[in-house]
mmCIF file of N, CA, C and O in Angstrom:
data_model
loop_
_atom_site.group_PDB
_atom_site.id
_atom_site.type_symbol
_atom_site.label_atom_id
_atom_site.label_comp_id
_atom_site.label_asym_id
_atom_site.label_seq_id
_atom_site.Cartn_x
_atom_site.Cartn_y
_atom_site.Cartn_z
ATOM 1 N N MET A 1 18.355 -23.734 -14.684
ATOM 2 C CA MET A 1 17.321 -22.746 -14.880
ATOM 3 C C MET A 1 17.364 -22.317 -16.346
ATOM 4 O O MET A 1 18.410 -22.053 -16.893
ATOM 5 N N LYS A 2 16.190 -22.239 -16.966
ATOM 6 C CA LYS A 2 16.100 -21.790 -18.351
ATOM 7 C C LYS A 2 15.921 -20.292 -18.407
ATOM 8 O O LYS A 2 15.251 -19.702 -17.562
ATOM 9 N N LYS A 3 16.515 -19.700 -19.405
ATOM 10 C CA LYS A 3 16.358 -18.268 -19.600
ATOM 11 C C LYS A 3 15.189 -18.045 -20.548
ATOM 12 O O LYS A 3 15.146 -18.610 -21.636
ATOM 13 N N ASN A 4 14.223 -17.239 -20.127
ATOM 14 C CA ASN A 4 13.048 -16.968 -20.945
ATOM 15 C C ASN A 4 13.220 -15.620 -21.621
ATOM 16 O O ASN A 4 13.205 -14.588 -20.966
ATOM 17 N N ASN A 5 13.386 -15.620 -22.914
ATOM 18 C CA ASN A 5 13.572 -14.377 -23.658
ATOM 19 C C ASN A 5 12.326 -13.970 -24.424
ATOM 20 O O ASN A 5 12.389 -13.125 -25.308
ATOM 21 N N LEU A 6 11.210 -14.586 -24.121
ATOM 22 C CA LEU A 6 9.976 -14.246 -24.821
ATOM 23 C C LEU A 6 9.430 -12.919 -24.301
ATOM 24 O O LEU A 6 9.498 -12.620 -23.112
ATOM 25 N N ALA A 7 8.870 -12.141 -25.210
ATOM 26 C CA ALA A 7 8.271 -10.867 -24.813
ATOM 27 C C ALA A 7 6.944 -11.120 -24.114
ATOM 28 O O ALA A 7 6.183 -11.993 -24.514
ATOM 29 N N VAL A 8 6.701 -10.381 -23.069
ATOM 30 C CA VAL A 8 5.434 -10.475 -22.353
ATOM 31 C C VAL A 8 4.642 -9.229 -22.702
ATOM 32 O O VAL A 8 4.932 -8.146 -22.211
ATOM 33 N N GLU A 9 3.673 -9.382 -23.569
ATOM 34 C CA GLU A 9 2.905 -8.236 -24.040
ATOM 35 C C GLU A 9 1.424 -8.518 -23.970
ATOM 36 O O GLU A 9 0.990 -9.654 -24.105
ATOM 37 N N GLY A 10 0.683 -7.470 -23.798
ATOM 38 C CA GLY A 10 -0.756 -7.555 -23.866
ATOM 39 C C GLY A 10 -1.195 -7.493 -25.318
ATOM 40 O O GLY A 10 -0.383 -7.426 -26.241
ATOM 41 N N PRO A 11 -2.501 -7.493 -25.558
ATOM 42 C CA PRO A 11 -3.000 -7.495 -26.929
ATOM 43 C C PRO A 11 -2.625 -6.240 -27.724
ATOM 44 O O PRO A 11 -2.527 -6.285 -28.944
ATOM 45 N N ASP A 12 -2.387 -5.124 -27.058
ATOM 46 C CA ASP A 12 -2.036 -3.894 -27.768
ATOM 47 C C ASP A 12 -0.536 -3.620 -27.739
ATOM 48 O O ASP A 12 -0.092 -2.551 -28.127
ATOM 49 N N GLY A 13 0.262 -4.600 -27.280
ATOM 50 C CA GLY A 13 1.708 -4.432 -27.255
ATOM 51 C C GLY A 13 2.227 -3.766 -25.994
ATOM 52 O O GLY A 13 3.422 -3.636 -25.817
ATOM 53 N N LEU A 14 1.362 -3.333 -25.096
ATOM 54 C CA LEU A 14 1.784 -2.689 -23.852
ATOM 55 C C LEU A 14 2.247 -3.743 -22.863
ATOM 56 O O LEU A 14 1.571 -4.748 -22.664
ATOM 57 N N VAL A 15 3.389 -3.537 -22.274
ATOM 58 C CA VAL A 15 3.929 -4.495 -21.320
ATOM 59 C C VAL A 15 3.619 -4.005 -19.915
ATOM 60 O O VAL A 15 3.972 -2.890 -19.535
ATOM 61 N N CYS A 16 2.943 -4.825 -19.165
ATOM 62 C CA CYS A 16 2.585 -4.484 -17.795
ATOM 63 C C CYS A 16 2.376 -5.783 -17.043
ATOM 64 O O CYS A 16 1.756 -6.700 -17.563
ATOM 65 N N THR A 17 2.900 -5.900 -15.831
ATOM 66 C CA THR A 17 2.777 -7.141 -15.079
ATOM 67 C C THR A 17 1.536 -7.174 -14.202
ATOM 68 O O THR A 17 1.299 -8.153 -13.528
ATOM 69 N N ALA A 18 0.758 -6.127 -14.190
ATOM 70 C CA ALA A 18 -0.441 -6.090 -13.359
ATOM 71 C C ALA A 18 -1.649 -5.745 -14.213
ATOM 72 O O ALA A 18 -1.549 -5.025 -15.185
ATOM 73 N N ARG A 19 -2.772 -6.298 -13.830
ATOM 74 C CA ARG A 19 -4.013 -5.918 -14.494
ATOM 75 C C ARG A 19 -4.647 -4.824 -13.651
ATOM 76 O O ARG A 19 -4.831 -4.986 -12.453
ATOM 77 N N LEU A 20 -4.936 -3.709 -14.282
ATOM 78 C CA LEU A 20 -5.477 -2.572 -13.555
ATOM 79 C C LEU A 20 -6.996 -2.609 -13.570
ATOM 80 O O LEU A 20 -7.600 -2.638 -14.640
ATOM 81 N N PRO A 21 -7.642 -2.603 -12.405
ATOM 82 C CA PRO A 21 -9.098 -2.554 -12.371
ATOM 83 C C PRO A 21 -9.573 -1.106 -12.560
ATOM 84 O O PRO A 21 -9.936 -0.426 -11.607
ATOM 85 N N LEU A 22 -9.505 -0.632 -13.799
ATOM 86 C CA LEU A 22 -9.871 0.751 -14.101
ATOM 87 C C LEU A 22 -10.975 0.782 -15.138
ATOM 88 O O LEU A 22 -11.040 -0.070 -16.019
ATOM 89 N N SER A 23 -11.788 1.786 -15.047
ATOM 90 C CA SER A 23 -12.788 1.975 -16.088
ATOM 91 C C SER A 23 -12.141 2.680 -17.270
ATOM 92 O O SER A 23 -11.124 3.365 -17.138
ATOM 93 N N SER A 24 -12.733 2.518 -18.427
ATOM 94 C CA SER A 24 -12.212 3.225 -19.606
ATOM 95 C C SER A 24 -12.382 4.724 -19.432
ATOM 96 O O SER A 24 -11.595 5.507 -19.960
ATOM 97 N N ALA A 25 -13.378 5.138 -18.649
ATOM 98 C CA ALA A 25 -13.579 6.567 -18.392
ATOM 99 C C ALA A 25 -12.381 7.149 -17.627
ATOM 100 O O ALA A 25 -11.933 8.260 -17.921
ATOM 101 N N THR A 26 -11.853 6.406 -16.661
ATOM 102 C CA THR A 26 -10.689 6.874 -15.896
ATOM 103 C C THR A 26 -9.474 7.000 -16.797
ATOM 104 O O THR A 26 -8.755 8.000 -16.759
ATOM 105 N N LEU A 27 -9.252 5.984 -17.619
ATOM 106 C CA LEU A 27 -8.111 6.003 -18.527
ATOM 107 C C LEU A 27 -8.235 7.134 -19.542
ATOM 108 O O LEU A 27 -7.276 7.866 -19.788
ATOM 109 N N ASN A 28 -9.423 7.315 -20.101
ATOM 110 C CA ASN A 28 -9.645 8.401 -21.065
ATOM 111 C C ASN A 28 -9.509 9.764 -20.411
ATOM 112 O O ASN A 28 -9.006 10.709 -21.020
ATOM 113 N N TRP A 29 -9.965 9.879 -19.169
ATOM 114 C CA TRP A 29 -9.870 11.143 -18.444
ATOM 115 C C TRP A 29 -8.409 11.547 -18.269
ATOM 116 O O TRP A 29 -8.036 12.683 -18.549
ATOM 117 N N LEU A 30 -7.566 10.596 -17.832
ATOM 118 C CA LEU A 30 -6.154 10.913 -17.658
ATOM 119 C C LEU A 30 -5.480 11.172 -19.002
ATOM 120 O O LEU A 30 -4.664 12.085 -19.129
ATOM 121 N N ALA A 31 -5.835 10.407 -20.023
ATOM 122 C CA ALA A 31 -5.263 10.634 -21.355
ATOM 123 C C ALA A 31 -5.617 12.034 -21.860
ATOM 124 O O ALA A 31 -4.778 12.725 -22.455
ATOM 125 N N ASP A 32 -6.842 12.479 -21.602
ATOM 126 C CA ASP A 32 -7.246 13.835 -22.000
ATOM 127 C C ASP A 32 -6.457 14.895 -21.225
ATOM 128 O O ASP A 32 -6.069 15.923 -21.784
ATOM 129 N N LEU A 33 -6.230 14.648 -19.933
ATOM 130 C CA LEU A 33 -5.406 15.572 -19.144
ATOM 131 C C LEU A 33 -3.994 15.656 -19.713
ATOM 132 O O LEU A 33 -3.414 16.736 -19.822
ATOM 133 N N ILE A 34 -3.454 14.513 -20.081
ATOM 134 C CA ILE A 34 -2.098 14.474 -20.643
ATOM 135 C C ILE A 34 -2.062 15.210 -21.975
ATOM 136 O O ILE A 34 -1.144 16.002 -22.234
ATOM 137 N N ARG A 35 -3.054 14.982 -22.833
ATOM 138 C CA ARG A 35 -3.112 15.689 -24.122
ATOM 139 C C ARG A 35 -3.177 17.205 -23.911
ATOM 140 O O ARG A 35 -2.508 17.970 -24.599
ATOM 141 N N GLY A 36 -3.989 17.633 -22.950
ATOM 142 C CA GLY A 36 -4.087 19.056 -22.646
ATOM 143 C C GLY A 36 -2.774 19.619 -22.138
ATOM 144 O O GLY A 36 -2.376 20.727 -22.515
ATOM 145 N N HIS A 37 -2.084 18.856 -21.304
ATOM 146 C CA HIS A 37 -0.786 19.291 -20.785
ATOM 147 C C HIS A 37 0.226 19.405 -21.918
ATOM 148 O O HIS A 37 0.983 20.377 -21.986
ATOM 149 N N LEU A 38 0.245 18.420 -22.813
ATOM 150 C CA LEU A 38 1.186 18.455 -23.932
ATOM 151 C C LEU A 38 0.926 19.653 -24.840
ATOM 152 O O LEU A 38 1.865 20.294 -25.317
ATOM 153 N N LYS A 39 -0.348 19.960 -25.052
ATOM 154 C CA LYS A 39 -0.696 21.126 -25.869
ATOM 155 C C LYS A 39 -0.265 22.416 -25.172
ATOM 156 O O LYS A 39 0.266 23.332 -25.801
ATOM 157 N N LYS A 40 -0.469 22.464 -23.855
ATOM 158 C CA LYS A 40 -0.130 23.656 -23.078
ATOM 159 C C LYS A 40 1.369 23.940 -23.099
ATOM 160 O O LYS A 40 1.781 25.091 -23.229
ATOM 161 N N ILE A 41 2.190 22.890 -22.980
ATOM 162 C CA ILE A 41 3.638 23.096 -22.958
ATOM 163 C C ILE A 41 4.244 23.116 -24.354
ATOM 164 O O ILE A 41 5.438 23.346 -24.508
ATOM 165 N N GLY A 42 3.419 22.856 -25.363
ATOM 166 C CA GLY A 42 3.900 22.915 -26.741
ATOM 167 C C GLY A 42 4.753 21.730 -27.147
ATOM 168 O O GLY A 42 5.620 21.861 -28.010
ATOM 169 N N SER A 43 4.497 20.577 -26.553
ATOM 170 C CA SER A 43 5.260 19.375 -26.900
ATOM 171 C C SER A 43 4.818 18.883 -28.279
ATOM 172 O O SER A 43 3.634 18.726 -28.540
ATOM 173 N N ARG A 44 5.765 18.628 -29.160
ATOM 174 C CA ARG A 44 5.453 18.205 -30.517
ATOM 175 C C ARG A 44 5.152 16.721 -30.614
ATOM 176 O O ARG A 44 4.366 16.287 -31.430
ATOM 177 N N TRP A 45 5.815 15.901 -29.799
ATOM 178 C CA TRP A 45 5.600 14.462 -29.859
ATOM 179 C C TRP A 45 6.049 13.816 -28.564
ATOM 180 O O TRP A 45 6.780 14.394 -27.780
ATOM 181 N N ARG A 46 5.610 12.606 -28.365
ATOM 182 C CA ARG A 46 6.044 11.764 -27.258
ATOM 183 C C ARG A 46 6.341 10.378 -27.822
ATOM 184 O O ARG A 46 5.871 10.021 -28.893
ATOM 185 N N ALA A 47 7.093 9.601 -27.090
ATOM 186 C CA ALA A 47 7.475 8.266 -27.543
ATOM 187 C C ALA A 47 6.265 7.346 -27.694
ATOM 188 O O ALA A 47 6.270 6.449 -28.519
ATOM 189 N N LEU A 48 5.231 7.584 -26.894
ATOM 190 C CA LEU A 48 4.008 6.785 -26.949
ATOM 191 C C LEU A 48 2.807 7.717 -26.984
ATOM 192 O O LEU A 48 2.877 8.858 -26.529
ATOM 193 N N PRO A 49 1.667 7.243 -27.493
ATOM 194 C CA PRO A 49 0.458 8.069 -27.477
ATOM 195 C C PRO A 49 -0.050 8.294 -26.045
ATOM 196 O O PRO A 49 0.288 7.541 -25.123
ATOM 197 N N ALA A 50 -0.879 9.312 -25.888
ATOM 198 C CA ALA A 50 -1.356 9.708 -24.557
ATOM 199 C C ALA A 50 -2.081 8.582 -23.824
ATOM 200 O O ALA A 50 -1.961 8.455 -22.606
ATOM 201 N N GLY A 51 -2.817 7.751 -24.524
ATOM 202 C CA GLY A 51 -3.528 6.646 -23.885
ATOM 203 C C GLY A 51 -2.589 5.628 -23.265
ATOM 204 O O GLY A 51 -2.822 5.131 -22.156
ATOM 205 N N ARG A 52 -1.516 5.317 -23.950
ATOM 206 C CA ARG A 52 -0.531 4.381 -23.405
ATOM 207 C C ARG A 52 0.268 5.018 -22.276
ATOM 208 O O ARG A 52 0.615 4.354 -21.303
ATOM 209 N N ILE A 53 0.549 6.319 -22.397
ATOM 210 C CA ILE A 53 1.223 7.021 -21.299
ATOM 211 C C ILE A 53 0.342 6.973 -20.055
ATOM 212 O O ILE A 53 0.815 6.712 -18.950
ATOM 213 N N ALA A 54 -0.963 7.198 -20.228
ATOM 214 C CA ALA A 54 -1.893 7.169 -19.098
ATOM 215 C C ALA A 54 -1.908 5.794 -18.440
ATOM 216 O O ALA A 54 -1.911 5.688 -17.211
ATOM 217 N N THR A 55 -1.881 4.735 -19.232
ATOM 218 C CA THR A 55 -1.871 3.382 -18.678
ATOM 219 C C THR A 55 -0.609 3.136 -17.862
ATOM 220 O O THR A 55 -0.660 2.570 -16.759
ATOM 221 N N ILE A 56 0.526 3.570 -18.386
ATOM 222 C CA ILE A 56 1.797 3.389 -17.669
ATOM 223 C C ILE A 56 1.802 4.198 -16.381
ATOM 224 O O ILE A 56 2.205 3.706 -15.321
ATOM 225 N N VAL A 57 1.334 5.447 -16.441
ATOM 226 C CA VAL A 57 1.289 6.302 -15.246
ATOM 227 C C VAL A 57 0.392 5.675 -14.181
ATOM 228 O O VAL A 57 0.755 5.621 -12.999
ATOM 229 N N LEU A 58 -0.767 5.179 -14.584
ATOM 230 C CA LEU A 58 -1.671 4.570 -13.611
ATOM 231 C C LEU A 58 -1.096 3.279 -13.042
ATOM 232 O O LEU A 58 -1.324 2.968 -11.867
ATOM 233 N N ALA A 59 -0.330 2.532 -13.834
ATOM 234 C CA ALA A 59 0.314 1.317 -13.317
ATOM 235 C C ALA A 59 1.335 1.677 -12.245
ATOM 236 O O ALA A 59 1.455 0.983 -11.233
ATOM 237 N N VAL A 60 2.052 2.770 -12.447
ATOM 238 C CA VAL A 60 3.046 3.197 -11.455
ATOM 239 C C VAL A 60 2.334 3.698 -10.196
ATOM 240 O O VAL A 60 2.698 3.314 -9.072
ATOM 241 N N LEU A 61 1.325 4.525 -10.360
ATOM 242 C CA LEU A 61 0.664 5.139 -9.205
ATOM 243 C C LEU A 61 -0.250 4.170 -8.453
ATOM 244 O O LEU A 61 -0.270 4.170 -7.230
ATOM 245 N N ARG A 62 -0.992 3.366 -9.172
ATOM 246 C CA ARG A 62 -1.978 2.522 -8.521
ATOM 247 C C ARG A 62 -1.422 1.181 -8.067
ATOM 248 O O ARG A 62 -1.771 0.689 -7.004
ATOM 249 N N CYS A 63 -0.570 0.579 -8.882
ATOM 250 C CA CYS A 63 -0.067 -0.770 -8.580
ATOM 251 C C CYS A 63 1.370 -0.786 -8.111
ATOM 252 O O CYS A 63 1.946 -1.847 -7.935
ATOM 253 N N ASP A 64 1.967 0.386 -7.965
ATOM 254 C CA ASP A 64 3.343 0.508 -7.485
ATOM 255 C C ASP A 64 4.317 -0.277 -8.360
ATOM 256 O O ASP A 64 5.252 -0.888 -7.873
ATOM 257 N N GLN A 65 4.057 -0.267 -9.667
ATOM 258 C CA GLN A 65 4.979 -0.894 -10.612
ATOM 259 C C GLN A 65 6.241 -0.052 -10.700
ATOM 260 O O GLN A 65 6.183 1.167 -10.652
ATOM 261 N N ARG A 66 7.382 -0.693 -10.846
ATOM 262 C CA ARG A 66 8.640 0.036 -10.944
ATOM 263 C C ARG A 66 8.763 0.664 -12.323
ATOM 264 O O ARG A 66 8.547 0.002 -13.346
ATOM 265 N N PRO A 67 9.086 1.961 -12.383
ATOM 266 C CA PRO A 67 9.219 2.634 -13.679
ATOM 267 C C PRO A 67 10.211 1.951 -14.607
ATOM 268 O O PRO A 67 9.992 1.883 -15.816
ATOM 269 N N GLY A 68 11.280 1.413 -14.066
ATOM 270 C CA GLY A 68 12.271 0.741 -14.894
ATOM 271 C C GLY A 68 11.713 -0.488 -15.597
ATOM 272 O O GLY A 68 12.047 -0.775 -16.748
ATOM 273 N N ASP A 69 10.851 -1.246 -14.893
ATOM 274 C CA ASP A 69 10.252 -2.435 -15.489
ATOM 275 C C ASP A 69 9.316 -2.051 -16.633
ATOM 276 O O ASP A 69 9.330 -2.662 -17.696
ATOM 277 N N LEU A 70 8.483 -1.055 -16.389
ATOM 278 C CA LEU A 70 7.546 -0.619 -17.428
ATOM 279 C C LEU A 70 8.270 0.018 -18.602
ATOM 280 O O LEU A 70 7.887 -0.161 -19.755
ATOM 281 N N ALA A 71 9.328 0.752 -18.302
ATOM 282 C CA ALA A 71 10.085 1.413 -19.363
ATOM 283 C C ALA A 71 10.759 0.398 -20.270
ATOM 284 O O ALA A 71 10.654 0.478 -21.496
ATOM 285 N N GLY A 72 11.437 -0.556 -19.674
ATOM 286 C CA GLY A 72 12.148 -1.554 -20.461
ATOM 287 C C GLY A 72 11.225 -2.352 -21.361
ATOM 288 O O GLY A 72 11.559 -2.656 -22.503
ATOM 289 N N GLY A 73 10.059 -2.681 -20.861
ATOM 290 C CA GLY A 73 9.104 -3.452 -21.642
ATOM 291 C C GLY A 73 8.446 -2.664 -22.752
ATOM 292 O O GLY A 73 7.871 -3.241 -23.673
ATOM 293 N N ASN A 74 8.505 -1.345 -22.672
ATOM 294 C CA ASN A 74 7.849 -0.506 -23.677
ATOM 295 C C ASN A 74 8.832 0.259 -24.548
ATOM 296 O O ASN A 74 8.446 1.148 -25.300
ATOM 297 N N GLY A 75 10.119 -0.058 -24.419
ATOM 298 C CA GLY A 75 11.129 0.540 -25.289
ATOM 299 C C GLY A 75 11.422 2.006 -25.018
ATOM 300 O O GLY A 75 11.762 2.751 -25.929
ATOM 301 N N ILE A 76 11.265 2.421 -23.763
ATOM 302 C CA ILE A 76 11.556 3.800 -23.384
ATOM 303 C C ILE A 76 12.485 3.775 -22.172
ATOM 304 O O ILE A 76 12.724 2.724 -21.593
ATOM 305 N N HIS A 77 12.991 4.923 -21.767
ATOM 306 C CA HIS A 77 13.918 4.999 -20.642
ATOM 307 C C HIS A 77 13.158 5.176 -19.335
ATOM 308 O O HIS A 77 12.074 5.752 -19.304
ATOM 309 N N ARG A 78 13.761 4.687 -18.245
ATOM 310 C CA ARG A 78 13.146 4.796 -16.919
ATOM 311 C C ARG A 78 12.862 6.239 -16.535
ATOM 312 O O ARG A 78 11.817 6.556 -15.966
ATOM 313 N N THR A 79 13.775 7.147 -16.860
ATOM 314 C CA THR A 79 13.556 8.547 -16.494
ATOM 315 C C THR A 79 12.381 9.149 -17.264
ATOM 316 O O THR A 79 11.737 10.071 -16.769
ATOM 317 N N THR A 80 12.102 8.618 -18.452
ATOM 318 C CA THR A 80 10.938 9.084 -19.206
ATOM 319 C C THR A 80 9.658 8.725 -18.465
ATOM 320 O O THR A 80 8.752 9.550 -18.329
ATOM 321 N N VAL A 81 9.576 7.499 -17.961
ATOM 322 C CA VAL A 81 8.390 7.085 -17.197
ATOM 323 C C VAL A 81 8.259 7.929 -15.938
ATOM 324 O O VAL A 81 7.164 8.392 -15.604
ATOM 325 N N THR A 82 9.362 8.169 -15.251
ATOM 326 C CA THR A 82 9.329 8.992 -14.042
ATOM 327 C C THR A 82 8.846 10.406 -14.361
ATOM 328 O O THR A 82 8.038 10.979 -13.620
ATOM 329 N N ARG A 83 9.309 10.974 -15.475
ATOM 330 C CA ARG A 83 8.874 12.315 -15.880
ATOM 331 C C ARG A 83 7.380 12.315 -16.198
ATOM 332 O O ARG A 83 6.654 13.226 -15.806
ATOM 333 N N TRP A 84 6.903 11.276 -16.887
ATOM 334 C CA TRP A 84 5.480 11.202 -17.206
ATOM 335 C C TRP A 84 4.631 11.147 -15.936
ATOM 336 O O TRP A 84 3.578 11.784 -15.863
ATOM 337 N N VAL A 85 5.083 10.396 -14.942
ATOM 338 C CA VAL A 85 4.334 10.305 -13.676
ATOM 339 C C VAL A 85 4.292 11.672 -13.003
ATOM 340 O O VAL A 85 3.234 12.126 -12.553
ATOM 341 N N ARG A 86 5.433 12.364 -12.965
ATOM 342 C CA ARG A 86 5.465 13.697 -12.352
ATOM 343 C C ARG A 86 4.568 14.675 -13.102
ATOM 344 O O ARG A 86 3.870 15.478 -12.491
ATOM 345 N N GLU A 87 4.607 14.640 -14.425
ATOM 346 C CA GLU A 87 3.751 15.529 -15.215
ATOM 347 C C GLU A 87 2.272 15.231 -14.980
ATOM 348 O O GLU A 87 1.462 16.146 -14.891
ATOM 349 N N ALA A 88 1.923 13.953 -14.880
ATOM 350 C CA ALA A 88 0.525 13.587 -14.645
ATOM 351 C C ALA A 88 0.055 14.071 -13.280
ATOM 352 O O ALA A 88 -1.068 14.557 -13.139
ATOM 353 N N VAL A 89 0.907 13.969 -12.281
ATOM 354 C CA VAL A 89 0.537 14.434 -10.937
ATOM 355 C C VAL A 89 0.381 15.943 -10.932
ATOM 356 O O VAL A 89 -0.543 16.477 -10.302
ATOM 357 N N VAL A 90 1.234 16.661 -11.655
ATOM 358 C CA VAL A 90 1.151 18.116 -11.716
ATOM 359 C C VAL A 90 -0.102 18.569 -12.460
ATOM 360 O O VAL A 90 -0.768 19.518 -12.051
ATOM 361 N N CYS A 91 -0.467 17.879 -13.546
ATOM 362 C CA CYS A 91 -1.627 18.334 -14.320
ATOM 363 C C CYS A 91 -2.940 17.797 -13.753
ATOM 364 O O CYS A 91 -4.005 18.146 -14.235
ATOM 365 N N TRP A 92 -2.839 16.958 -12.725
ATOM 366 C CA TRP A 92 -4.046 16.438 -12.060
ATOM 367 C C TRP A 92 -4.799 17.614 -11.452
ATOM 368 O O TRP A 92 -4.221 18.416 -10.725
ATOM 369 N N PRO A 93 -6.107 17.730 -11.703
ATOM 370 C CA PRO A 93 -6.845 18.868 -11.131
ATOM 371 C C PRO A 93 -6.981 18.738 -9.615
ATOM 372 O O PRO A 93 -7.044 17.632 -9.109
ATOM 373 N N PRO A 94 -7.023 19.854 -8.921
ATOM 374 C CA PRO A 94 -7.176 19.790 -7.467
ATOM 375 C C PRO A 94 -8.559 19.268 -7.094
ATOM 376 O O PRO A 94 -9.510 19.359 -7.861
ATOM 377 N N ALA A 95 -8.651 18.701 -5.904
ATOM 378 C CA ALA A 95 -9.926 18.200 -5.418
ATOM 379 C C ALA A 95 -10.886 19.366 -5.190
ATOM 380 O O ALA A 95 -10.465 20.458 -4.807
ATOM 381 N N PRO A 96 -12.174 19.157 -5.463
ATOM 382 C CA PRO A 96 -13.130 20.253 -5.254
ATOM 383 C C PRO A 96 -13.246 20.605 -3.774
ATOM 384 O O PRO A 96 -13.143 19.754 -2.909
ATOM 385 N N ARG A 97 -13.431 21.882 -3.522
ATOM 386 C CA ARG A 97 -13.591 22.351 -2.139
ATOM 387 C C ARG A 97 -15.014 22.124 -1.685
ATOM 388 O O ARG A 97 -15.950 22.324 -2.427
ATOM 389 N N VAL A 98 -15.130 21.749 -0.430
ATOM 390 C CA VAL A 98 -16.466 21.469 0.117
ATOM 391 C C VAL A 98 -16.883 22.593 1.031
ATOM 392 O O VAL A 98 -16.177 23.241 1.671
#
């Protein structure tokens, strides 16, 4: 068996093993929520920009990607991805009442 040490990256350098059938509006919406959350808690910086965080969060939530796999491919720690997913779920707005 050969060992493959080549990086598996998309065109923007984001590593993900699944293609997400998402609209850019969905991705931008979550990225805006994340930016608002970061401003609210006074976070000065994150390891990745909000758009890439949103993509990783959606890969975990929608495609059941393992946080460790996404973290390793993007140069961050697994617990960071887990924290981002929890923060995204918390800042997600509640469903409208009918």
